[in-house]
Short mmCIF file of C-alpha atoms and ligand atoms in Angstrom, two decimals:
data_model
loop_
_atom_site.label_atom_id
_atom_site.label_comp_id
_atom_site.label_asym_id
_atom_site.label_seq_id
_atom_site.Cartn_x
_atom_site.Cartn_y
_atom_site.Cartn_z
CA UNK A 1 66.30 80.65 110.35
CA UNK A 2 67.95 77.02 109.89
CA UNK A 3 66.63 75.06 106.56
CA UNK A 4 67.70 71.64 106.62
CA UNK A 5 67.93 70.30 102.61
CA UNK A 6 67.62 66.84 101.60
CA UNK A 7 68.98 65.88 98.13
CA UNK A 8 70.02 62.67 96.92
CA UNK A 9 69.50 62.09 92.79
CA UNK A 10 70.87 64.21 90.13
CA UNK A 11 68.04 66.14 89.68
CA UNK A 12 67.93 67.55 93.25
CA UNK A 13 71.23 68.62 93.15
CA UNK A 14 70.00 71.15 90.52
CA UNK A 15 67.17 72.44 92.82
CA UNK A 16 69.57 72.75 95.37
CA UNK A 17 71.46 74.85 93.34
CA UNK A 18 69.44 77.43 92.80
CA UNK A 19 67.95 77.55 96.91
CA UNK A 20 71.84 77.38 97.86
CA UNK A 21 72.31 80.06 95.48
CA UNK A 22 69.95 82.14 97.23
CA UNK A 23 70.57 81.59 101.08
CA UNK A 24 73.87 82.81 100.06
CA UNK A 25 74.46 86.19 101.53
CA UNK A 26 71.55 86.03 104.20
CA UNK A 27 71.68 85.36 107.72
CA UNK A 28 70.14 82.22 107.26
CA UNK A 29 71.82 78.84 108.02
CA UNK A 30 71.69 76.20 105.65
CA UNK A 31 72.12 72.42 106.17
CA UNK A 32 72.93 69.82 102.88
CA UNK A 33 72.16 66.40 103.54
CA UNK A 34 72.70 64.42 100.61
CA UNK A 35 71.39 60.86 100.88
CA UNK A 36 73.45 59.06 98.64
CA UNK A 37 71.00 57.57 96.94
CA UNK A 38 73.24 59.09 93.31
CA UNK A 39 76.67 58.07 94.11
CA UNK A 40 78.84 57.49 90.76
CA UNK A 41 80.81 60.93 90.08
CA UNK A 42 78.70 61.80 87.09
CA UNK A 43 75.49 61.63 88.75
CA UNK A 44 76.24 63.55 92.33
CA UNK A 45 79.73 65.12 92.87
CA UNK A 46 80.07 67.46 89.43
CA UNK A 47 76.89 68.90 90.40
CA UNK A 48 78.68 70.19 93.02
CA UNK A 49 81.35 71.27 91.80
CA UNK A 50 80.28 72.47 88.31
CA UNK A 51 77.29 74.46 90.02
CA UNK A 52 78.94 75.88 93.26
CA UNK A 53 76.94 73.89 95.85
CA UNK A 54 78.50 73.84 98.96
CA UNK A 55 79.48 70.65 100.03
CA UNK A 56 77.22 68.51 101.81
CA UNK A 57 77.15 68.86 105.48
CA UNK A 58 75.99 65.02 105.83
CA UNK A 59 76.25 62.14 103.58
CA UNK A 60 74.18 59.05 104.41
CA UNK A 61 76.17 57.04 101.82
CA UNK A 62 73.01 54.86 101.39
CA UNK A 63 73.03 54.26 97.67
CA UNK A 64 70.79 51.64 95.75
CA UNK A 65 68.48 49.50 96.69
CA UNK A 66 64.73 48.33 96.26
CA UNK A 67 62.18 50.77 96.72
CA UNK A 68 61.72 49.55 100.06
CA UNK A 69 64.46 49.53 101.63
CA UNK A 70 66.21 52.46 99.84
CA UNK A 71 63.33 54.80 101.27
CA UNK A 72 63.93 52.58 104.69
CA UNK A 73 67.52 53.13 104.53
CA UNK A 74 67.13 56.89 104.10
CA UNK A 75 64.65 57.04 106.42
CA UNK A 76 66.36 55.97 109.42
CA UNK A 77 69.67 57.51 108.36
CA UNK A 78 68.13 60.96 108.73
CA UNK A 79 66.25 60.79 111.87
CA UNK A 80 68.84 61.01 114.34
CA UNK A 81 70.23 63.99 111.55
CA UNK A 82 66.94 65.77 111.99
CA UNK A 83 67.04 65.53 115.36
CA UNK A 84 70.42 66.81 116.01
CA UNK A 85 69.78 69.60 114.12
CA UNK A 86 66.65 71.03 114.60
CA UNK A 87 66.23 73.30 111.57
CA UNK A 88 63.50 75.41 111.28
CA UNK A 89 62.42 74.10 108.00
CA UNK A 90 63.45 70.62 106.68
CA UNK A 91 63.16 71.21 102.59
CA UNK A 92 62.59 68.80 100.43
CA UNK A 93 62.87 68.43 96.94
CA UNK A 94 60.71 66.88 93.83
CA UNK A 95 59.64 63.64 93.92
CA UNK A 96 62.61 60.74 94.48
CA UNK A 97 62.71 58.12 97.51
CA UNK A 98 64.79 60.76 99.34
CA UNK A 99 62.23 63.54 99.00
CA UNK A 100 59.41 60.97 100.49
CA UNK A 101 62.49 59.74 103.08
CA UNK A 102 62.63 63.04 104.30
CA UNK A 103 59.18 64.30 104.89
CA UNK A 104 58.58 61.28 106.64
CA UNK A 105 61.45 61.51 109.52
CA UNK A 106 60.80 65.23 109.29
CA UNK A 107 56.90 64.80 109.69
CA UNK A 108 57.40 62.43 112.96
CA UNK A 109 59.49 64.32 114.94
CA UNK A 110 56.89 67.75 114.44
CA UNK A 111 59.61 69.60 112.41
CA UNK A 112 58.19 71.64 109.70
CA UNK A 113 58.45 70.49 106.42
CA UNK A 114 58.30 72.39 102.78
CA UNK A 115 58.11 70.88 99.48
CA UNK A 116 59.79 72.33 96.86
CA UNK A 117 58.03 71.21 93.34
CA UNK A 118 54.86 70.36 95.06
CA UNK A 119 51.67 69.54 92.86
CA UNK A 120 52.89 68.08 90.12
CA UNK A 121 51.03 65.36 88.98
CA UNK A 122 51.28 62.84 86.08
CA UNK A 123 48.21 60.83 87.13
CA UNK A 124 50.16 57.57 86.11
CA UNK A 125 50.25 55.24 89.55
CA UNK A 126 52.62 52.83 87.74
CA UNK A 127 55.80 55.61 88.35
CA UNK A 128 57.49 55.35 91.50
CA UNK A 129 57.70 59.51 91.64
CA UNK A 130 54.01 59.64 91.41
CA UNK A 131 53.32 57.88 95.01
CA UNK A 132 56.40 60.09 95.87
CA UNK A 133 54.56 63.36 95.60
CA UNK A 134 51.28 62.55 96.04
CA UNK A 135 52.44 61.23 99.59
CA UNK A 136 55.15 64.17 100.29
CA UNK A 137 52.47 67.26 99.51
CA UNK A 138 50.24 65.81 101.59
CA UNK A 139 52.15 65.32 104.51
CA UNK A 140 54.08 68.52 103.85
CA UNK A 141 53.52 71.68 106.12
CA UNK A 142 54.11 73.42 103.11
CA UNK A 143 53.74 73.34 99.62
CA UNK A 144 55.87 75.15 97.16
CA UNK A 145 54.14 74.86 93.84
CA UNK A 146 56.24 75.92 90.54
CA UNK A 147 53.15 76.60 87.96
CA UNK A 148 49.36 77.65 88.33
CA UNK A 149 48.91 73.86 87.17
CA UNK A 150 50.71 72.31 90.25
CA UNK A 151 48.89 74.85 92.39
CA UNK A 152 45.35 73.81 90.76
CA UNK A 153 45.81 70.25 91.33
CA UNK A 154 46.96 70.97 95.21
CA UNK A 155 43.91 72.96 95.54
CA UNK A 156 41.74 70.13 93.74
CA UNK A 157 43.50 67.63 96.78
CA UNK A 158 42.21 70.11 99.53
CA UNK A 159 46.00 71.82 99.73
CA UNK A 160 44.72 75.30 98.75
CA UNK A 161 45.39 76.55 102.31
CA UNK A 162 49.34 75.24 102.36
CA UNK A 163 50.16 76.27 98.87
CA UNK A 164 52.84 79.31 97.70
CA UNK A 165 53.75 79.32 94.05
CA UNK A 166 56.95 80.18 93.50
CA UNK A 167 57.89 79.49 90.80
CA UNK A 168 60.33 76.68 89.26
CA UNK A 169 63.77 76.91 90.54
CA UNK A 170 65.40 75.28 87.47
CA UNK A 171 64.87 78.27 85.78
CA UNK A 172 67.04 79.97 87.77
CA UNK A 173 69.56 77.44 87.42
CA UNK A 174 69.30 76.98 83.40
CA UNK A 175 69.24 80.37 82.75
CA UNK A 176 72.23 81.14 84.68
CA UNK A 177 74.49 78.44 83.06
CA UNK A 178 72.72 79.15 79.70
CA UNK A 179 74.17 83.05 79.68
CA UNK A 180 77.83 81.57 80.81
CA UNK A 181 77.67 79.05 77.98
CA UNK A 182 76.16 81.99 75.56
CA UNK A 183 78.94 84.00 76.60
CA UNK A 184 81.54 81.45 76.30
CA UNK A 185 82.65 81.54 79.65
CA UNK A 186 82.05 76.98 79.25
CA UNK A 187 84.53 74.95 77.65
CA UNK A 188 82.86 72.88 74.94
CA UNK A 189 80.59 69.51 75.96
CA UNK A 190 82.26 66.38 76.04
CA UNK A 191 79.84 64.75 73.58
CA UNK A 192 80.07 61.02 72.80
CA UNK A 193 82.45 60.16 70.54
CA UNK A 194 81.23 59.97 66.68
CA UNK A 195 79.23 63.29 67.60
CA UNK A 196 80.11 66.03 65.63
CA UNK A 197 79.21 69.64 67.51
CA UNK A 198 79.47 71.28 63.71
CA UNK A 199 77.12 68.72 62.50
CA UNK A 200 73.37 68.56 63.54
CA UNK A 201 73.09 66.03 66.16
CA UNK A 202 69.90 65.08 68.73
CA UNK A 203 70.75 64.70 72.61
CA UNK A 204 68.76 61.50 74.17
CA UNK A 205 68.28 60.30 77.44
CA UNK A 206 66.43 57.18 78.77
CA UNK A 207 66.28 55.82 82.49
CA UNK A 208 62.98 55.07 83.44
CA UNK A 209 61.93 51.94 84.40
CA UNK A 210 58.99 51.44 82.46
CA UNK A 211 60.82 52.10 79.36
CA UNK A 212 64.45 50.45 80.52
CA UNK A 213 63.23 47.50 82.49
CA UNK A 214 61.15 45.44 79.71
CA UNK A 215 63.60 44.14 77.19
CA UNK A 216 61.19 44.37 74.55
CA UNK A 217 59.82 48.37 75.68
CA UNK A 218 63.49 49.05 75.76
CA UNK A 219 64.38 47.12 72.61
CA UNK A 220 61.40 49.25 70.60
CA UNK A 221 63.02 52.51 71.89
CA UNK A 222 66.54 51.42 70.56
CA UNK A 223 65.86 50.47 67.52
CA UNK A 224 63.38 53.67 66.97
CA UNK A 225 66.49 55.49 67.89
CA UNK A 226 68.71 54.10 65.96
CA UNK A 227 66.82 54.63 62.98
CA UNK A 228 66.91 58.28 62.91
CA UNK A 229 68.08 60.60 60.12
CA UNK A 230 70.87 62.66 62.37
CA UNK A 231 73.25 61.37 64.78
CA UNK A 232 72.11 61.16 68.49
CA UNK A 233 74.22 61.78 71.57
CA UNK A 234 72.73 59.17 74.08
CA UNK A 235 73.50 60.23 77.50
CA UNK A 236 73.35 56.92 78.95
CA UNK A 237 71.94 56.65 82.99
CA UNK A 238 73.76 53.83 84.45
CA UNK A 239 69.86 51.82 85.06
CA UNK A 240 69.88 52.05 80.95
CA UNK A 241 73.62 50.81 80.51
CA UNK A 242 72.71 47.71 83.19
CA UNK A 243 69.68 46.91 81.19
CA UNK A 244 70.75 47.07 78.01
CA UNK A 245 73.85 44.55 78.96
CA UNK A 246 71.64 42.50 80.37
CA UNK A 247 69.56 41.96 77.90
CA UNK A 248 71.58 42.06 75.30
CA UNK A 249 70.67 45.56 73.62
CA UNK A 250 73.46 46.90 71.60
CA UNK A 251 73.42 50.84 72.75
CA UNK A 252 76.45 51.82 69.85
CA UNK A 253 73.88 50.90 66.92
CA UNK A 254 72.86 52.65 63.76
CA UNK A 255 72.49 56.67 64.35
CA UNK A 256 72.87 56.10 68.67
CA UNK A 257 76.02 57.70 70.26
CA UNK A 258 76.48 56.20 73.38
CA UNK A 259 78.42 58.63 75.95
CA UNK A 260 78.54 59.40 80.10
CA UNK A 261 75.96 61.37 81.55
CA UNK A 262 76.76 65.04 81.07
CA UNK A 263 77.59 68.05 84.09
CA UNK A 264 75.34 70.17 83.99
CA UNK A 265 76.83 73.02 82.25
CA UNK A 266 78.03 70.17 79.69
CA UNK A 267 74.22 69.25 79.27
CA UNK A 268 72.89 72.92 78.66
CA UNK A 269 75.49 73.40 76.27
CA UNK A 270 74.58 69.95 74.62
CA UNK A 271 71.26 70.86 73.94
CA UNK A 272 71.95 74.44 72.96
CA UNK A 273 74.50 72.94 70.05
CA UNK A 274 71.57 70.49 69.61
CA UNK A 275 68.96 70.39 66.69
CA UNK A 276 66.51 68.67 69.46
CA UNK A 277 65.98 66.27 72.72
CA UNK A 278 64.64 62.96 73.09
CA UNK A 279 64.04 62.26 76.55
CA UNK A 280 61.83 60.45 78.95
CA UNK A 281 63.56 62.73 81.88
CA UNK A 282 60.91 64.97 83.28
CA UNK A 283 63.82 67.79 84.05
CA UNK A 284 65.53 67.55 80.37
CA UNK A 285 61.95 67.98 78.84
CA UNK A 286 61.62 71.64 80.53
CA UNK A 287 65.86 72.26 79.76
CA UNK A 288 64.75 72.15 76.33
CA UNK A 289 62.03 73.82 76.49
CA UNK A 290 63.58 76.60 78.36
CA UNK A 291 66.49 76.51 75.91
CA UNK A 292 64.39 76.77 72.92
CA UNK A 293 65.01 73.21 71.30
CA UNK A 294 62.25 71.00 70.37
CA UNK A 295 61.29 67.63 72.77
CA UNK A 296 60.46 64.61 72.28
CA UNK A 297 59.08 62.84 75.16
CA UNK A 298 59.26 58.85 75.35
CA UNK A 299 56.43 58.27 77.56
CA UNK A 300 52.76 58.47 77.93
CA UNK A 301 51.84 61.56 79.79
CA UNK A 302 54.00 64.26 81.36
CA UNK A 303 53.70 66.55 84.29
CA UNK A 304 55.04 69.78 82.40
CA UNK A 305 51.87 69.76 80.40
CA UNK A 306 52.98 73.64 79.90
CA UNK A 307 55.63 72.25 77.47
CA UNK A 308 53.24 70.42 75.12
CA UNK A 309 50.20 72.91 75.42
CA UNK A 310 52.64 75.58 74.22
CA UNK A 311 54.04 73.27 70.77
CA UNK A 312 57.55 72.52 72.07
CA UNK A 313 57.15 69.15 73.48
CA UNK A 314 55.50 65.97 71.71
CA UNK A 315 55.02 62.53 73.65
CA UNK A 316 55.44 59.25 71.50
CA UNK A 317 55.33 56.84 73.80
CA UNK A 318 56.13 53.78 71.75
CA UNK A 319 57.84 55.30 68.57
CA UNK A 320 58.91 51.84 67.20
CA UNK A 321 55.49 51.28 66.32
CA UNK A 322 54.83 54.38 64.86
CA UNK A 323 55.33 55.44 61.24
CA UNK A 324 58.86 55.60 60.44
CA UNK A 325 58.82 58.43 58.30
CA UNK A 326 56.35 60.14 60.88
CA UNK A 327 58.51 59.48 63.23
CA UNK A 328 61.75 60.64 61.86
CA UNK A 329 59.95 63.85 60.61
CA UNK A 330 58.51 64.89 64.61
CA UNK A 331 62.00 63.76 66.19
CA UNK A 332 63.93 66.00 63.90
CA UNK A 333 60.96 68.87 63.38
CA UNK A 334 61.95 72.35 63.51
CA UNK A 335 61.29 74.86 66.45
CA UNK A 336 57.78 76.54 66.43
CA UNK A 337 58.07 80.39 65.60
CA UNK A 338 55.24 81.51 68.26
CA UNK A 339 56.73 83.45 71.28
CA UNK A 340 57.81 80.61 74.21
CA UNK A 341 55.42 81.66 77.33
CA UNK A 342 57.20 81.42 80.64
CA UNK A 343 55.04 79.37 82.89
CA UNK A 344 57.58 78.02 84.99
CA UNK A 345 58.33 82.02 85.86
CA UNK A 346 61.73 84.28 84.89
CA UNK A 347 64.41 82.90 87.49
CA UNK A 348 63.41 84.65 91.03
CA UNK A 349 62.12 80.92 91.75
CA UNK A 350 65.06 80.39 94.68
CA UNK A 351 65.15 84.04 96.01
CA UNK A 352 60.93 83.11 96.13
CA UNK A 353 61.58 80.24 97.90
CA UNK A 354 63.06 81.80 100.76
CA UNK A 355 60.77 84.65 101.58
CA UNK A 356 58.02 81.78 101.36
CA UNK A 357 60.25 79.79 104.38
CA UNK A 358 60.71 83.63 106.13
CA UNK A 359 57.25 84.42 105.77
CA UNK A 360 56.22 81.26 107.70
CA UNK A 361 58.56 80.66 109.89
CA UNK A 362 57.88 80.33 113.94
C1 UD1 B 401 65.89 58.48 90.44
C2 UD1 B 401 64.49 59.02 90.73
C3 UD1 B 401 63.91 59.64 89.46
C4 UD1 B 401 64.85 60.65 88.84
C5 UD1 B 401 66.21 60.00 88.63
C6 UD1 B 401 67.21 60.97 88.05
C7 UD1 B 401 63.27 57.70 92.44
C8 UD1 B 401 62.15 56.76 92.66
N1 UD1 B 401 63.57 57.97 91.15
O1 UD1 B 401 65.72 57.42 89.51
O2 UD1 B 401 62.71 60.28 89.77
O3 UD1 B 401 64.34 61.05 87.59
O4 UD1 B 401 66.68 59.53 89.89
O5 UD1 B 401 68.35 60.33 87.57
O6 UD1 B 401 63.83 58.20 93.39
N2 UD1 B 401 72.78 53.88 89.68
C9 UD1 B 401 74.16 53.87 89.64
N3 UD1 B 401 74.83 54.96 90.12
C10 UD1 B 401 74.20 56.04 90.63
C11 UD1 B 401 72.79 56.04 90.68
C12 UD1 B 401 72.10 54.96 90.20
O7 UD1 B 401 74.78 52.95 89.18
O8 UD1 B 401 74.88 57.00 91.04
C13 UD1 B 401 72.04 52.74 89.13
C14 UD1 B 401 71.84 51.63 90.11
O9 UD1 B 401 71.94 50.44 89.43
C15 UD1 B 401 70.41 51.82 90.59
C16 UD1 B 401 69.74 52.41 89.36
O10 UD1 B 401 70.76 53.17 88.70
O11 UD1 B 401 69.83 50.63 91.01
C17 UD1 B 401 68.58 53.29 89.71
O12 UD1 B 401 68.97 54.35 90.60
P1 UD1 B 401 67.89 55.02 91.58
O13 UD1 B 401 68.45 56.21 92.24
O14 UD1 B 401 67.21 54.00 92.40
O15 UD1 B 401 66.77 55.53 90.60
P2 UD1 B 401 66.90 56.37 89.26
O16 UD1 B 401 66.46 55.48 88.16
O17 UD1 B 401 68.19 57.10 89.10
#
């Protein structure tokens, strides 16, 4: 069997880890096309080198762009790829330009595709990931759903018929770097400087545009930042450091940390040394989660509704108009005690993932 993978943004290039990870050792032949649409070194190549992906076998180099014509540029970059190859399976990944990109050339020229992360669902049209997946699982041959929620809402769309859970395949992933940082096999995180590891500190990220791209929405979150009681290491997306200068926003101000986005073995062990996360990342929300820190989640909704239902995640969508004191106290609050459930399954997600491609194959 041939599975051709399309990755392009950071988060992908976890995924891939973990289905890489597993094709490794079977007869199977595996393509990597990586779109380029994550180019700086800290958000594509030390995923591949800090997590043992093999190299890509393609790179499309097509990098940023409007919505339009970045999902255009991918789009026609991978046809004649696709076609040249012939995989059995094209796979595609969550829910970025490239993952719509792909099931679209792959769709056209009758190749099968699979989506891995299928179902999710945050109900909010306004996100550019939302038209991404409800537009990929339903042009998808198949649908490879990571929770009984995903599954529910592919079923609820008429996808019952195409839909394997398999579990989520960044469990796999965190759980394996998690035990080498636990047993110090990982050098210590390059935190941002003023962070210290001995002290307790919160990790934050921030890159969406609904909260970057308004000056005063990303104003709010700065200053709400800022404000709290413990330092906070802010892992700063290159769409928050081009806002902010833009606009003005000072990103080195009160308790806020600027640093570089974080490898990923860097970024587990962040959060482990961590008291908490802030985050309005949909795959940092389940790191915690799966690492046994606290979230908060600086948006409206979430997809990993499994998170929140369970204690360990809290949205505040606007905390600068929030209490203060409130808002200090659920930013910094302790762990709960309760046993975590595991409804994003034990770490057999990749090794899943394959049978499901074996299973219907030809
Ligand atoms: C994309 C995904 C999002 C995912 C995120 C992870 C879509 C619609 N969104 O958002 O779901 O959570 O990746 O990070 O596909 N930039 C650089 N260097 C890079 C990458 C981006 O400078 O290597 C800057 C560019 O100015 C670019 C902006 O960041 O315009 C946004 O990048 P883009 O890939 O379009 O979207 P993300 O916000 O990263």
């Amino acid at each position: 069997m041939k599975v051709l993978s399309v990755v392009g943004a950071r988060p992908q290039l976890v995924k891939l880890a973990a289905v890489a990870a597993a094709v490794d050792g079977t007869a199977h032949e595996h393509v990597i096309v990586h779109t380029g649409q994550h180019y700086d070194l800290r958000m594509s190549d030390v995923f591949f080198t800090g997590l043992g992906i093999p190299d890509p076998d393609v790179h499309l180099g097509v990098g940023s762009g409007n919505h339009g014509a970045q999902t255009g540029a991918i789009l026609a970059g991978i046809e004649p790829v696709i076609e040249e190859q012939r995989p059995d399976w094209v796979l595609v990944y969550g829910d970025t330009n490239s993952t719509l990109a792909g099931t679209l050339a792959a769709v056209k020229l009758h190749v099968p595709v699979a989506h891995l992360e299928a179902g999710l669902r945050s109900f909010n049209r306004r996100m550019p990931e939302e038209h991404n997946r409800v537009l990929t699982d339903h042009a998808a041959d198949m649908l490879l759903a990571p929770t009984e929620t995903a599954a529910a809402h592919l079923a609820r769309e008429g996808l019952a018929e195409r839909t394997v859970v398999v579990g989520d395949v960044m469990v796999d992933v965190c759980h394996r770097v998690r035990d080498a940082v636990l047993a110090g096999d990982h050098p210590a995180p390059e935190l941002p400087a003023g962070i210290d590891p001995a002290s307790p500190y919160l990790v934050a990220t921030l890159h969406r545009p609904d909260n970057t791209d308004d000056p005063e929405v990303l104003r709010g979150l700065v200053d709400a930042l800022a404000a709290l009681p413990v330092p906070v290491a802010l892992l700063a997306h290159p769409r928050l450091r081009a806002r902010a200068e833009q606009h003005g926003i000072d990103l080195r101000a009160g308790a806020l940390h600027p640093g570089e986005p974080l490898p990923y073995g860097d970024l587990v062990a962040a959060v482990l040394g961590s008291r908490g996360v802030v985050t309005d990342s949909g795959g940092l929300q389940k790191e915690a989660f799966l690492l046994g820190r606290p979230c908060t989640t600086l948006r409206t909704e979430t997809e990993w509704v499994e998170t929140v239902e369970a204690g360990w995640n809290v949205l505040v969508a606007r905390p600068d108009r929030e209490d203060p004191t409130w808002w200090a106290q659920t930013a910094t609050r302790e762990a709960p005690t309760d046993p975590r459930p595991t409804p994003y399954g034990t770490g057999d997600a990749g090794a899943r993932t394959i049978a499901a491609l074996e299973a219907h194959h030809g």
